[in-house]
Coordinates of C-alpha atoms in Angstrom, one line a residue:
E190 CA 0.0 0.0 0.0
I191 CA 1.3 3.4 -0.9
T192 CA -0.2 6.6 0.5
T193 CA 0.9 10.2 0.7
A194 CA 1.5 11.9 4.0
P195 CA 1.4 15.6 5.1
G196 CA 4.4 17.3 3.7
P197 CA 6.7 15.9 1.1
A198 CA 6.3 12.2 2.2
L199 CA 5.2 8.8 1.0
I200 CA 4.2 6.0 3.3
Y201 CA 4.9 2.4 2.1
R202 CA 3.2 -0.4 4.1
T203 CA 4.2 -3.9 3.2
I204 CA 3.5 -7.3 4.6
G205 CA 7.1 -8.3 4.2
G206 CA 10.0 -8.7 1.9
N207 CA 12.6 -6.3 0.6
L208 CA 11.7 -3.0 -1.0
D209 CA 14.2 -1.4 -3.4
I210 CA 13.6 2.2 -4.1
Y211 CA 15.5 4.1 -6.8
F212 CA 15.5 7.8 -7.3
F213 CA 16.2 9.5 -10.5
P214 CA 16.8 13.2 -9.6
G215 CA 16.4 14.6 -13.1
P216 CA 15.7 17.5 -12.6
T217 CA 13.7 17.5 -15.9
P218 CA 11.4 14.7 -17.0
E219 CA 13.6 14.1 -20.0
E220 CA 16.7 13.7 -17.7
V221 CA 14.7 11.3 -15.5
T222 CA 13.9 9.2 -18.6
Q223 CA 17.6 9.3 -19.6
Q224 CA 18.7 8.3 -16.1
Y225 CA 16.1 5.5 -16.0
L226 CA 17.2 4.1 -19.3
A227 CA 20.8 4.3 -18.3
F228 CA 19.8 2.1 -15.3
I229 CA 17.7 -0.5 -17.0
G230 CA 19.0 -0.3 -20.6
K231 CA 17.3 0.9 -23.7
P232 CA 14.3 -1.1 -25.1
V233 CA 14.9 -3.1 -28.2
L234 CA 12.6 -2.9 -31.2
P235 CA 12.1 -6.4 -32.6
A236 CA 12.7 -7.1 -36.3
Y237 CA 9.9 -5.5 -38.3
W238 CA 8.7 -8.9 -39.7
A239 CA 8.3 -10.2 -36.1
L240 CA 5.5 -7.7 -35.6
G241 CA 3.5 -9.1 -38.6
Y242 CA 0.9 -11.8 -38.9
Q243 CA 2.1 -15.1 -37.5
L244 CA 0.5 -18.5 -37.7
S245 CA 1.4 -21.0 -35.0
R246 CA -0.4 -24.1 -33.8
Y247 CA 0.6 -27.0 -31.6
G248 CA -0.8 -30.4 -32.7
Y249 CA -0.1 -30.7 -36.5
K250 CA 0.0 -34.4 -37.2
D251 CA 2.4 -33.9 -40.2
L252 CA 3.8 -31.4 -42.6
D253 CA 0.9 -32.0 -45.1
E254 CA -1.6 -30.8 -42.5
M255 CA 0.5 -27.7 -41.8
K256 CA 0.8 -26.9 -45.5
T257 CA -3.0 -27.4 -45.9
V258 CA -3.8 -24.9 -43.1
I259 CA -1.3 -22.3 -44.5
A260 CA -2.6 -22.7 -48.0
R261 CA -6.2 -22.4 -46.8
N262 CA -5.4 -19.1 -44.9
I263 CA -3.7 -17.7 -48.0
K264 CA -6.6 -18.7 -50.2
E265 CA -9.1 -17.0 -47.9
N266 CA -7.0 -13.9 -47.8
I267 CA -6.1 -14.3 -44.2
P268 CA -2.7 -12.6 -43.8
V269 CA 0.2 -14.9 -43.0
E270 CA 3.7 -13.5 -42.9
T271 CA 5.4 -15.9 -40.5
V272 CA 4.8 -19.6 -40.1
V273 CA 5.8 -21.2 -36.8
A274 CA 6.4 -25.0 -36.6
D275 CA 5.9 -26.1 -33.0
I276 CA 7.6 -29.1 -31.5
D277 CA 5.4 -31.5 -33.4
Y278 CA 8.0 -31.6 -36.2
M279 CA 10.6 -33.3 -33.9
E280 CA 11.2 -37.0 -33.6
L281 CA 9.8 -38.0 -30.1
R282 CA 10.0 -34.3 -29.1
K283 CA 13.8 -34.4 -29.1
D284 CA 15.6 -31.2 -30.1
F285 CA 17.7 -31.2 -33.2
T286 CA 15.6 -34.0 -34.9
L287 CA 13.0 -34.1 -37.6
G288 CA 10.2 -36.6 -37.5
Q289 CA 9.3 -39.0 -40.3
N290 CA 6.2 -37.1 -41.2
W291 CA 8.1 -33.8 -41.4
K292 CA 11.0 -34.8 -43.8
G293 CA 10.1 -32.1 -46.3
L294 CA 10.2 -29.2 -43.8
P295 CA 13.5 -27.7 -44.9
E296 CA 12.4 -27.6 -48.5
Y297 CA 9.0 -26.1 -47.4
I298 CA 10.8 -23.4 -45.4
T299 CA 12.8 -22.5 -48.5
E300 CA 9.5 -22.4 -50.5
L301 CA 8.0 -20.0 -47.8
H302 CA 11.2 -17.8 -48.0
N303 CA 10.9 -17.6 -51.8
K304 CA 7.3 -16.3 -51.3
G305 CA 8.6 -13.6 -49.0
M306 CA 7.4 -15.3 -45.8
R307 CA 9.4 -16.2 -42.7
A308 CA 9.5 -19.5 -40.8
I309 CA 10.3 -20.2 -37.1
V310 CA 10.9 -23.6 -35.6
I311 CA 10.4 -23.9 -31.9
Y312 CA 13.1 -25.5 -29.7
D313 CA 12.3 -26.4 -26.1
P314 CA 15.3 -26.1 -23.9
A315 CA 14.7 -29.5 -22.4
I316 CA 17.5 -31.9 -23.4
Q317 CA 16.9 -35.3 -21.6
V318 CA 19.9 -36.6 -19.7
D319 CA 19.7 -40.0 -21.5
Y320 CA 19.7 -38.2 -24.9
D321 CA 23.0 -38.6 -26.8
V322 CA 23.0 -34.8 -27.5
F323 CA 23.3 -34.2 -23.7
K324 CA 26.1 -36.8 -23.4
R325 CA 28.0 -35.2 -26.4
G326 CA 27.6 -31.8 -24.8
L327 CA 29.1 -33.1 -21.5
D328 CA 32.0 -34.7 -23.5
A329 CA 32.6 -31.4 -25.3
R330 CA 32.5 -29.5 -22.0
A331 CA 29.4 -27.5 -23.0
Q332 CA 28.2 -24.7 -20.7
F333 CA 25.0 -25.6 -18.8
I334 CA 23.1 -23.7 -16.2
E335 CA 25.0 -24.3 -13.0
W336 CA 22.9 -24.8 -9.8
E337 CA 24.1 -24.0 -6.3
R338 CA 25.2 -27.6 -6.1
K339 CA 27.2 -29.1 -8.9
D340 CA 24.4 -31.6 -10.0
Q341 CA 23.7 -31.8 -13.7
V342 CA 20.0 -31.8 -13.0
P343 CA 18.5 -30.2 -9.9
D344 CA 16.6 -32.6 -7.6
Y345 CA 13.9 -30.1 -7.0
Q346 CA 11.3 -28.4 -9.2
V347 CA 12.8 -25.4 -11.0
R348 CA 10.3 -22.6 -11.7
F349 CA 10.7 -20.3 -14.7
I350 CA 10.8 -17.4 -12.3
D351 CA 14.0 -18.8 -10.7
I352 CA 15.8 -18.4 -13.9
L353 CA 14.3 -15.0 -14.5
L354 CA 15.5 -13.9 -11.1
L355 CA 19.1 -14.9 -11.9
L356 CA 18.9 -13.0 -15.1
L357 CA 17.5 -9.9 -13.4
I358 CA 20.2 -9.9 -10.8
A359 CA 22.9 -10.1 -13.5
V360 CA 21.2 -7.2 -15.5
R361 CA 21.0 -5.0 -12.4
A362 CA 24.6 -5.7 -11.4
K363 CA 25.7 -4.8 -15.0
A364 CA 23.5 -1.6 -14.9
R365 CA 24.9 -0.5 -11.6
A366 CA 28.5 -1.1 -12.7
S367 CA 28.0 0.9 -15.9
T368 CA 26.5 3.9 -14.0
C369 CA 29.2 3.9 -11.4
H370 CA 32.0 4.7 -13.9

């Protein structure tokens, strides 16, 4: 809860936890914006094509079904600028593989490119420990996320927010270091 108090004061009431407060003295609104952007970094505009019409669906049984859906949209004048192939194209959901029913995907992507369209293939960052790609990565001394213990795989449930928190801490440290010089 945030309320104002008599005089130049704000009152913060919290149930618990840490509260980080940052002041950007300005003095002008433009300077406050510049100071804020120096702290967090400038926003990045995605590639122009990434802002266009994208068609994505999980559950295609094969490449032919995907082609049929895309062709139908084009025929009905439904805009499609980017086609997204979800993990259905993989063999047994294993990264870096192509399922039997998707063998023509590379050629189809070339066909889409020739029509001025983009294609995205989704990779899930979930390499199973019994998958030969993981074993080859270990042998090649590949970099993996390192947990507080030196286990290859944590023995507890990792939430997405845990990884985001680590990234946020790193970004804040970098921002602080760059503003201190």
